[in-house]
Amino acid sequence: QVQLVESGGGLVQAGNSLRLSCAASGRTFRVYAMAWFRQAPGKEREFVARIGMSGTSTYYADSVKGQFTISRDNDKMMVYLQMNSLKPEDTAVYYCAGTGSSYTRIRPDEYDSWGQGTQVTVSS
């Protein structure tokens, strides 16, 4: 497992951008695929984006494709989520997650490492 701490959330107006960061610790980070999930009030946690171990493979939920970009810096042990053109429906708690599986995983129960989450609120 890896230990994860998210940051960068906040209150923004619709149309603006925000970049979330996830700081990782643990020897296995470089062999972990990483992802971002989000959970809005009263809704289930949903997959947002995933990046492979080397950073060359990415996968996005249809709802954020072309709007969000996931990236990672293995030397700094960081994962990022650049969110552009934010909409009120993007309001949620955003979680960083990690898995040792090399397959593209999109279910929360397929990830064994989680951060505490960071709140993103988009006002209209």
Short mmCIF file of N, CA, C and O in Angstrom, two decimals:
data_model
loop_
_atom_site.label_atom_id
_atom_site.label_comp_id
_atom_site.label_asym_id
_atom_site.label_seq_id
_atom_site.Cartn_x
_atom_site.Cartn_y
_atom_site.Cartn_z
N GLN A 1 0.83 -1.20 0.00
CA GLN A 1 0.00 0.00 0.00
C GLN A 1 0.87 1.25 0.00
O GLN A 1 2.05 1.19 0.31
N VAL A 2 0.23 2.35 -0.38
CA VAL A 2 0.87 3.66 -0.30
C VAL A 2 0.00 4.57 0.55
O VAL A 2 -1.21 4.36 0.65
N GLN A 3 0.62 5.56 1.15
CA GLN A 3 -0.12 6.54 1.93
C GLN A 3 -0.33 7.77 1.05
O GLN A 3 0.61 8.21 0.37
N LEU A 4 -1.53 8.30 1.07
CA LEU A 4 -1.91 9.36 0.14
C LEU A 4 -2.52 10.54 0.87
O LEU A 4 -3.35 10.36 1.77
N VAL A 5 -2.14 11.74 0.45
CA VAL A 5 -2.69 12.97 1.02
C VAL A 5 -3.02 13.92 -0.12
O VAL A 5 -2.13 14.35 -0.87
N GLU A 6 -4.31 14.26 -0.25
CA GLU A 6 -4.75 15.17 -1.31
C GLU A 6 -4.71 16.62 -0.83
O GLU A 6 -4.81 16.90 0.36
N SER A 7 -4.60 17.52 -1.78
CA SER A 7 -4.68 18.95 -1.50
C SER A 7 -5.11 19.66 -2.78
O SER A 7 -5.12 19.07 -3.86
N GLY A 8 -5.45 20.93 -2.63
CA GLY A 8 -5.76 21.74 -3.80
C GLY A 8 -7.24 22.01 -4.03
O GLY A 8 -7.59 22.75 -4.95
N GLY A 9 -8.09 21.40 -3.22
CA GLY A 9 -9.51 21.65 -3.38
C GLY A 9 -9.88 23.05 -2.94
O GLY A 9 -9.07 23.79 -2.37
N GLY A 10 -11.12 23.44 -3.22
CA GLY A 10 -11.58 24.75 -2.81
C GLY A 10 -12.87 25.13 -3.50
O GLY A 10 -13.53 24.30 -4.13
N LEU A 11 -13.22 26.42 -3.36
CA LEU A 11 -14.44 26.96 -3.98
C LEU A 11 -14.04 27.77 -5.21
O LEU A 11 -13.22 28.69 -5.11
N VAL A 12 -14.62 27.42 -6.35
CA VAL A 12 -14.34 28.13 -7.59
C VAL A 12 -15.64 28.40 -8.33
O VAL A 12 -16.64 27.72 -8.12
N GLN A 13 -15.61 29.40 -9.20
CA GLN A 13 -16.76 29.68 -10.03
C GLN A 13 -16.77 28.79 -11.26
O GLN A 13 -15.71 28.36 -11.74
N ALA A 14 -17.95 28.54 -11.76
CA ALA A 14 -18.07 27.73 -12.96
C ALA A 14 -17.25 28.34 -14.10
O ALA A 14 -17.20 29.58 -14.25
N GLY A 15 -16.59 27.47 -14.86
CA GLY A 15 -15.76 27.90 -15.96
C GLY A 15 -14.29 28.04 -15.60
O GLY A 15 -13.44 28.09 -16.50
N ASN A 16 -14.01 28.10 -14.33
CA ASN A 16 -12.63 28.22 -13.88
C ASN A 16 -11.95 26.87 -13.77
O ASN A 16 -12.57 25.82 -14.00
N SER A 17 -10.66 26.91 -13.42
CA SER A 17 -9.85 25.70 -13.33
C SER A 17 -9.34 25.49 -11.92
O SER A 17 -9.26 26.44 -11.13
N LEU A 18 -8.97 24.25 -11.65
CA LEU A 18 -8.40 23.89 -10.35
C LEU A 18 -7.47 22.71 -10.59
O LEU A 18 -7.76 21.85 -11.44
N ARG A 19 -6.37 22.66 -9.85
CA ARG A 19 -5.49 21.50 -9.93
C ARG A 19 -5.39 20.84 -8.57
O ARG A 19 -4.98 21.48 -7.60
N LEU A 20 -5.74 19.59 -8.53
CA LEU A 20 -5.61 18.80 -7.31
C LEU A 20 -4.26 18.09 -7.30
O LEU A 20 -3.77 17.68 -8.36
N SER A 21 -3.71 17.94 -6.11
CA SER A 21 -2.46 17.23 -5.94
C SER A 21 -2.64 16.09 -4.95
O SER A 21 -3.47 16.19 -4.03
N CYS A 22 -1.87 15.06 -5.14
CA CYS A 22 -1.90 13.91 -4.24
C CYS A 22 -0.45 13.53 -3.95
O CYS A 22 0.28 13.13 -4.86
N ALA A 23 -0.06 13.68 -2.69
CA ALA A 23 1.29 13.33 -2.28
C ALA A 23 1.30 11.90 -1.76
O ALA A 23 0.49 11.55 -0.89
N ALA A 24 2.20 11.11 -2.29
CA ALA A 24 2.27 9.70 -1.92
C ALA A 24 3.54 9.41 -1.14
O ALA A 24 4.57 10.06 -1.31
N SER A 25 3.45 8.43 -0.27
CA SER A 25 4.62 7.92 0.42
C SER A 25 4.52 6.41 0.45
O SER A 25 3.42 5.85 0.44
N GLY A 26 5.66 5.77 0.48
CA GLY A 26 5.66 4.32 0.46
C GLY A 26 6.49 3.81 -0.70
O GLY A 26 6.55 4.42 -1.77
N ARG A 27 7.14 2.69 -0.47
CA ARG A 27 8.10 2.17 -1.43
C ARG A 27 7.45 1.65 -2.71
O ARG A 27 8.12 1.48 -3.71
N THR A 28 6.15 1.39 -2.67
CA THR A 28 5.50 0.76 -3.81
C THR A 28 4.88 1.76 -4.78
O THR A 28 4.26 1.36 -5.76
N PHE A 29 5.05 3.06 -4.56
CA PHE A 29 4.37 4.05 -5.40
C PHE A 29 4.65 3.84 -6.88
O PHE A 29 3.76 3.91 -7.71
N ARG A 30 5.90 3.58 -7.22
CA ARG A 30 6.26 3.49 -8.64
C ARG A 30 5.61 2.29 -9.33
O ARG A 30 5.53 2.27 -10.55
N VAL A 31 5.16 1.30 -8.57
CA VAL A 31 4.52 0.14 -9.19
C VAL A 31 3.03 0.16 -8.93
O VAL A 31 2.35 -0.85 -9.08
N TYR A 32 2.52 1.31 -8.55
CA TYR A 32 1.09 1.46 -8.33
C TYR A 32 0.48 2.29 -9.46
O TYR A 32 0.99 3.35 -9.81
N ALA A 33 -0.63 1.81 -9.99
CA ALA A 33 -1.46 2.65 -10.84
C ALA A 33 -2.27 3.55 -9.91
O ALA A 33 -2.68 3.14 -8.82
N MET A 34 -2.49 4.77 -10.33
CA MET A 34 -3.17 5.75 -9.48
C MET A 34 -4.44 6.26 -10.15
O MET A 34 -4.54 6.25 -11.40
N ALA A 35 -5.35 6.71 -9.35
CA ALA A 35 -6.62 7.18 -9.90
C ALA A 35 -7.20 8.28 -9.02
O ALA A 35 -6.79 8.48 -7.88
N TRP A 36 -8.14 8.97 -9.60
CA TRP A 36 -8.97 9.94 -8.87
C TRP A 36 -10.42 9.46 -8.95
O TRP A 36 -10.89 9.05 -10.02
N PHE A 37 -11.07 9.53 -7.80
CA PHE A 37 -12.50 9.27 -7.70
C PHE A 37 -13.14 10.52 -7.10
O PHE A 37 -12.47 11.37 -6.54
N ARG A 38 -14.46 10.61 -7.19
CA ARG A 38 -15.16 11.69 -6.53
C ARG A 38 -16.49 11.18 -5.99
O ARG A 38 -17.06 10.21 -6.48
N GLN A 39 -16.96 11.89 -4.97
CA GLN A 39 -18.23 11.52 -4.35
C GLN A 39 -19.00 12.77 -4.00
O GLN A 39 -18.55 13.58 -3.18
N ALA A 40 -20.14 12.93 -4.66
CA ALA A 40 -21.03 14.04 -4.38
C ALA A 40 -21.99 13.65 -3.25
O ALA A 40 -22.23 12.45 -3.04
N PRO A 41 -22.57 14.62 -2.56
CA PRO A 41 -23.49 14.31 -1.47
C PRO A 41 -24.64 13.42 -1.94
O PRO A 41 -25.28 13.70 -2.96
N GLY A 42 -24.88 12.36 -1.22
CA GLY A 42 -25.98 11.47 -1.53
C GLY A 42 -25.74 10.54 -2.71
O GLY A 42 -26.65 9.81 -3.11
N LYS A 43 -24.54 10.56 -3.24
CA LYS A 43 -24.23 9.71 -4.40
C LYS A 43 -23.09 8.75 -4.08
O LYS A 43 -22.34 8.96 -3.13
N GLU A 44 -22.97 7.73 -4.89
CA GLU A 44 -21.89 6.78 -4.72
C GLU A 44 -20.57 7.37 -5.24
O GLU A 44 -20.57 8.27 -6.09
N ARG A 45 -19.50 6.82 -4.73
CA ARG A 45 -18.19 7.24 -5.21
C ARG A 45 -18.02 6.79 -6.65
O ARG A 45 -18.29 5.63 -6.98
N GLU A 46 -17.56 7.71 -7.50
CA GLU A 46 -17.45 7.38 -8.92
C GLU A 46 -16.02 7.61 -9.43
O GLU A 46 -15.32 8.52 -8.97
N PHE A 47 -15.66 6.80 -10.38
CA PHE A 47 -14.35 6.89 -11.02
C PHE A 47 -14.25 8.15 -11.86
O PHE A 47 -15.21 8.53 -12.55
N VAL A 48 -13.10 8.79 -11.82
CA VAL A 48 -12.86 10.00 -12.61
C VAL A 48 -11.76 9.75 -13.65
O VAL A 48 -11.96 9.96 -14.85
N ALA A 49 -10.59 9.33 -13.19
CA ALA A 49 -9.45 9.16 -14.10
C ALA A 49 -8.44 8.21 -13.48
O ALA A 49 -8.35 8.09 -12.26
N ARG A 50 -7.66 7.57 -14.37
CA ARG A 50 -6.67 6.62 -13.93
C ARG A 50 -5.40 6.80 -14.75
O ARG A 50 -5.46 7.12 -15.93
N ILE A 51 -4.24 6.59 -14.10
CA ILE A 51 -2.97 6.70 -14.80
C ILE A 51 -2.12 5.50 -14.43
O ILE A 51 -2.08 5.07 -13.28
N GLY A 52 -1.45 4.95 -15.42
CA GLY A 52 -0.63 3.77 -15.20
C GLY A 52 0.65 4.09 -14.45
O GLY A 52 0.96 5.23 -14.15
N MET A 53 1.42 3.04 -14.19
CA MET A 53 2.60 3.17 -13.34
C MET A 53 3.64 4.11 -13.92
O MET A 53 4.28 4.87 -13.19
N SER A 54 3.83 4.06 -15.23
CA SER A 54 4.85 4.89 -15.85
C SER A 54 4.34 6.28 -16.21
O SER A 54 5.12 7.18 -16.52
N GLY A 55 3.03 6.45 -16.20
CA GLY A 55 2.44 7.74 -16.54
C GLY A 55 2.07 7.89 -18.01
O GLY A 55 1.54 8.92 -18.41
N THR A 56 2.34 6.86 -18.81
CA THR A 56 2.06 6.98 -20.24
C THR A 56 0.65 6.52 -20.61
O THR A 56 0.15 6.85 -21.68
N SER A 57 0.02 5.79 -19.73
CA SER A 57 -1.32 5.27 -20.00
C SER A 57 -2.33 5.98 -19.11
O SER A 57 -2.19 6.00 -17.89
N THR A 58 -3.35 6.56 -19.73
CA THR A 58 -4.41 7.22 -18.96
C THR A 58 -5.77 6.75 -19.44
O THR A 58 -5.93 6.29 -20.58
N TYR A 59 -6.73 6.89 -18.56
CA TYR A 59 -8.11 6.50 -18.88
C TYR A 59 -9.03 7.40 -18.10
O TYR A 59 -8.79 7.70 -16.92
N TYR A 60 -10.10 7.86 -18.76
CA TYR A 60 -11.01 8.82 -18.14
C TYR A 60 -12.46 8.36 -18.20
O TYR A 60 -12.88 7.68 -19.15
N ALA A 61 -13.20 8.79 -17.22
CA ALA A 61 -14.65 8.63 -17.30
C ALA A 61 -15.16 9.52 -18.43
O ALA A 61 -14.61 10.60 -18.68
N ASP A 62 -16.21 9.07 -19.09
CA ASP A 62 -16.76 9.84 -20.20
C ASP A 62 -17.16 11.25 -19.76
O ASP A 62 -17.06 12.20 -20.54
N SER A 63 -17.60 11.37 -18.53
CA SER A 63 -18.11 12.64 -18.04
C SER A 63 -17.03 13.72 -17.91
O SER A 63 -17.36 14.91 -17.86
N VAL A 64 -15.75 13.33 -17.88
CA VAL A 64 -14.68 14.31 -17.70
C VAL A 64 -13.68 14.30 -18.85
O VAL A 64 -12.72 15.07 -18.85
N LYS A 65 -13.89 13.43 -19.82
CA LYS A 65 -12.95 13.31 -20.94
C LYS A 65 -12.86 14.64 -21.68
O LYS A 65 -13.88 15.25 -22.02
N GLY A 66 -11.65 15.11 -21.89
CA GLY A 66 -11.43 16.38 -22.56
C GLY A 66 -11.49 17.58 -21.62
O GLY A 66 -11.14 18.70 -22.02
N GLN A 67 -11.91 17.36 -20.40
CA GLN A 67 -12.04 18.44 -19.42
C GLN A 67 -10.99 18.30 -18.31
O GLN A 67 -10.45 19.30 -17.83
N PHE A 68 -10.73 17.08 -17.88
CA PHE A 68 -9.77 16.80 -16.81
C PHE A 68 -8.55 16.10 -17.40
O PHE A 68 -8.66 15.35 -18.39
N THR A 69 -7.40 16.32 -16.76
CA THR A 69 -6.16 15.64 -17.15
C THR A 69 -5.46 15.11 -15.91
O THR A 69 -5.19 15.87 -14.97
N ILE A 70 -5.17 13.82 -15.92
CA ILE A 70 -4.43 13.21 -14.83
C ILE A 70 -2.97 13.08 -15.23
O ILE A 70 -2.66 12.80 -16.40
N SER A 71 -2.09 13.28 -14.27
CA SER A 71 -0.66 13.13 -14.53
C SER A 71 0.03 12.69 -13.24
O SER A 71 -0.57 12.73 -12.16
N ARG A 72 1.28 12.26 -13.37
CA ARG A 72 2.03 11.85 -12.20
C ARG A 72 3.50 12.18 -12.39
O ARG A 72 3.99 12.25 -13.52
N ASP A 73 4.17 12.38 -11.27
CA ASP A 73 5.62 12.61 -11.26
C ASP A 73 6.19 11.59 -10.28
O ASP A 73 6.10 11.76 -9.07
N ASN A 74 6.76 10.53 -10.82
CA ASN A 74 7.25 9.45 -9.96
C ASN A 74 8.44 9.89 -9.11
O ASN A 74 8.63 9.38 -8.00
N ASP A 75 9.25 10.79 -9.61
CA ASP A 75 10.40 11.26 -8.82
C ASP A 75 9.93 12.03 -7.59
O ASP A 75 10.53 11.92 -6.52
N LYS A 76 8.87 12.81 -7.75
CA LYS A 76 8.33 13.58 -6.63
C LYS A 76 7.25 12.81 -5.87
O LYS A 76 6.75 13.29 -4.85
N MET A 77 6.88 11.66 -6.39
CA MET A 77 5.83 10.84 -5.79
C MET A 77 4.53 11.63 -5.66
O MET A 77 3.91 11.70 -4.59
N MET A 78 4.14 12.23 -6.78
CA MET A 78 2.94 13.05 -6.81
C MET A 78 2.02 12.61 -7.95
O MET A 78 2.48 12.15 -9.00
N VAL A 79 0.74 12.81 -7.72
CA VAL A 79 -0.28 12.61 -8.74
C VAL A 79 -1.10 13.89 -8.81
O VAL A 79 -1.37 14.51 -7.77
N TYR A 80 -1.49 14.27 -10.02
CA TYR A 80 -2.22 15.52 -10.19
C TYR A 80 -3.51 15.28 -10.98
O TYR A 80 -3.61 14.36 -11.78
N LEU A 81 -4.46 16.18 -10.75
CA LEU A 81 -5.67 16.20 -11.56
C LEU A 81 -5.95 17.65 -11.93
O LEU A 81 -6.33 18.46 -11.08
N GLN A 82 -5.70 17.96 -13.19
CA GLN A 82 -5.99 19.30 -13.71
C GLN A 82 -7.44 19.32 -14.17
O GLN A 82 -7.82 18.53 -15.05
N MET A 83 -8.22 20.21 -13.60
CA MET A 83 -9.65 20.28 -13.91
C MET A 83 -9.95 21.64 -14.54
O MET A 83 -9.76 22.67 -13.90
N ASN A 84 -10.40 21.62 -15.78
CA ASN A 84 -10.71 22.84 -16.50
C ASN A 84 -12.21 22.96 -16.76
O ASN A 84 -12.94 21.97 -16.69
N SER A 85 -12.62 24.17 -17.06
CA SER A 85 -14.03 24.43 -17.39
C SER A 85 -14.97 23.78 -16.39
O SER A 85 -15.91 23.06 -16.75
N LEU A 86 -14.72 24.02 -15.14
CA LEU A 86 -15.48 23.35 -14.09
C LEU A 86 -16.95 23.75 -14.11
O LEU A 86 -17.31 24.88 -14.47
N LYS A 87 -17.80 22.78 -13.76
CA LYS A 87 -19.25 22.96 -13.75
C LYS A 87 -19.76 22.67 -12.35
O LYS A 87 -19.12 21.94 -11.59
N PRO A 88 -20.93 23.19 -12.01
CA PRO A 88 -21.48 22.89 -10.67
C PRO A 88 -21.61 21.39 -10.42
O PRO A 88 -21.44 20.95 -9.27
N GLU A 89 -21.86 20.61 -11.44
CA GLU A 89 -22.00 19.17 -11.26
C GLU A 89 -20.68 18.47 -10.97
O GLU A 89 -20.66 17.28 -10.66
N ASP A 90 -19.56 19.20 -11.04
CA ASP A 90 -18.27 18.65 -10.65
C ASP A 90 -18.04 18.77 -9.15
O ASP A 90 -17.03 18.29 -8.62
N THR A 91 -18.96 19.41 -8.46
CA THR A 91 -18.85 19.55 -7.00
C THR A 91 -18.89 18.19 -6.33
O THR A 91 -19.79 17.39 -6.56
N ALA A 92 -17.86 17.92 -5.52
CA ALA A 92 -17.74 16.61 -4.85
C ALA A 92 -16.50 16.64 -3.97
O ALA A 92 -15.67 17.55 -4.06
N VAL A 93 -16.38 15.60 -3.17
CA VAL A 93 -15.11 15.33 -2.51
C VAL A 93 -14.30 14.46 -3.46
O VAL A 93 -14.81 13.45 -3.95
N TYR A 94 -13.09 14.86 -3.72
CA TYR A 94 -12.22 14.15 -4.66
C TYR A 94 -11.19 13.34 -3.88
O TYR A 94 -10.53 13.87 -2.97
N TYR A 95 -11.06 12.06 -4.25
CA TYR A 95 -10.17 11.15 -3.57
C TYR A 95 -9.09 10.65 -4.53
O TYR A 95 -9.38 10.31 -5.68
N CYS A 96 -7.89 10.56 -4.02
CA CYS A 96 -6.79 9.92 -4.71
C CYS A 96 -6.74 8.47 -4.26
O CYS A 96 -6.95 8.18 -3.06
N ALA A 97 -6.48 7.56 -5.18
CA ALA A 97 -6.47 6.14 -4.84
C ALA A 97 -5.37 5.43 -5.61
O ALA A 97 -4.96 5.87 -6.68
N GLY A 98 -4.91 4.31 -5.05
CA GLY A 98 -3.86 3.54 -5.69
C GLY A 98 -4.15 2.06 -5.68
O GLY A 98 -4.81 1.54 -4.78
N THR A 99 -3.63 1.38 -6.71
CA THR A 99 -3.78 -0.06 -6.81
C THR A 99 -2.52 -0.67 -7.39
O THR A 99 -1.90 -0.07 -8.26
N GLY A 100 -2.21 -1.87 -6.96
CA GLY A 100 -1.06 -2.57 -7.51
C GLY A 100 -1.38 -3.30 -8.79
O GLY A 100 -0.48 -3.87 -9.42
N SER A 101 -2.63 -3.26 -9.23
CA SER A 101 -3.03 -3.94 -10.46
C SER A 101 -2.61 -3.14 -11.67
O SER A 101 -2.77 -1.93 -11.72
N SER A 102 -2.10 -3.83 -12.68
CA SER A 102 -1.70 -3.15 -13.92
C SER A 102 -2.87 -3.01 -14.89
O SER A 102 -2.75 -2.35 -15.91
N TYR A 103 -4.00 -3.64 -14.57
CA TYR A 103 -5.18 -3.51 -15.42
C TYR A 103 -5.91 -2.21 -15.09
O TYR A 103 -5.79 -1.67 -14.01
N THR A 104 -6.66 -1.73 -16.05
CA THR A 104 -7.44 -0.52 -15.82
C THR A 104 -8.61 -0.85 -14.92
O THR A 104 -9.52 -1.58 -15.30
N ARG A 105 -8.57 -0.33 -13.71
CA ARG A 105 -9.60 -0.58 -12.71
C ARG A 105 -10.40 0.69 -12.50
O ARG A 105 -9.84 1.76 -12.38
N ILE A 106 -11.74 0.54 -12.40
CA ILE A 106 -12.58 1.72 -12.21
C ILE A 106 -13.52 1.59 -11.04
O ILE A 106 -14.28 2.51 -10.75
N ARG A 107 -13.50 0.45 -10.36
CA ARG A 107 -14.36 0.30 -9.18
C ARG A 107 -13.59 0.65 -7.93
O ARG A 107 -12.44 0.25 -7.76
N PRO A 108 -14.21 1.35 -7.00
CA PRO A 108 -13.50 1.72 -5.76
C PRO A 108 -12.94 0.52 -5.00
O PRO A 108 -11.85 0.62 -4.42
N ASP A 109 -13.64 -0.62 -5.02
CA ASP A 109 -13.17 -1.76 -4.24
C ASP A 109 -11.96 -2.43 -4.87
O ASP A 109 -11.39 -3.37 -4.30
N GLU A 110 -11.55 -1.96 -6.04
CA GLU A 110 -10.34 -2.49 -6.69
C GLU A 110 -9.09 -1.71 -6.29
O GLU A 110 -8.00 -2.01 -6.78
N TYR A 111 -9.26 -0.72 -5.45
CA TYR A 111 -8.13 0.10 -4.98
C TYR A 111 -7.92 -0.14 -3.49
O TYR A 111 -8.89 -0.18 -2.72
N ASP A 112 -6.65 -0.27 -3.10
CA ASP A 112 -6.38 -0.59 -1.70
C ASP A 112 -5.77 0.56 -0.91
O ASP A 112 -5.53 0.44 0.28
N SER A 113 -5.51 1.67 -1.58
CA SER A 113 -4.94 2.83 -0.89
C SER A 113 -5.78 4.05 -1.21
O SER A 113 -6.10 4.30 -2.38
N TRP A 114 -6.11 4.81 -0.17
CA TRP A 114 -6.98 5.97 -0.33
C TRP A 114 -6.47 7.14 0.50
O TRP A 114 -5.96 6.96 1.61
N GLY A 115 -6.66 8.34 -0.04
CA GLY A 115 -6.43 9.54 0.74
C GLY A 115 -7.70 9.92 1.49
O GLY A 115 -8.73 9.23 1.39
N GLN A 116 -7.62 11.02 2.21
CA GLN A 116 -8.75 11.45 3.03
C GLN A 116 -9.76 12.28 2.25
O GLN A 116 -10.87 12.52 2.71
N GLY A 117 -9.38 12.72 1.05
CA GLY A 117 -10.28 13.49 0.20
C GLY A 117 -10.09 14.99 0.33
O GLY A 117 -9.63 15.49 1.36
N THR A 118 -10.43 15.70 -0.72
CA THR A 118 -10.39 17.16 -0.72
C THR A 118 -11.66 17.68 -1.39
O THR A 118 -12.08 17.16 -2.43
N GLN A 119 -12.29 18.66 -0.78
CA GLN A 119 -13.57 19.17 -1.25
C GLN A 119 -13.38 20.14 -2.41
O GLN A 119 -12.57 21.07 -2.32
N VAL A 120 -14.14 19.92 -3.46
CA VAL A 120 -14.20 20.84 -4.59
C VAL A 120 -15.64 21.31 -4.72
O VAL A 120 -16.55 20.50 -4.84
N THR A 121 -15.83 22.62 -4.67
CA THR A 121 -17.16 23.20 -4.81
C THR A 121 -17.15 24.20 -5.95
O THR A 121 -16.33 25.12 -5.96
N VAL A 122 -18.04 23.99 -6.90
CA VAL A 122 -18.12 24.86 -8.07
C VAL A 122 -19.44 25.62 -8.01
O VAL A 122 -20.51 25.03 -8.04
N SER A 123 -19.35 26.92 -7.93
CA SER A 123 -20.55 27.74 -7.85
C SER A 123 -20.97 28.21 -9.23
O SER A 123 -20.13 28.44 -10.11
N SER A 124 -22.27 28.39 -9.41
CA SER A 124 -22.79 28.79 -10.73
C SER A 124 -22.84 30.30 -10.86
O SER A 124 -22.66 31.04 -9.92
#
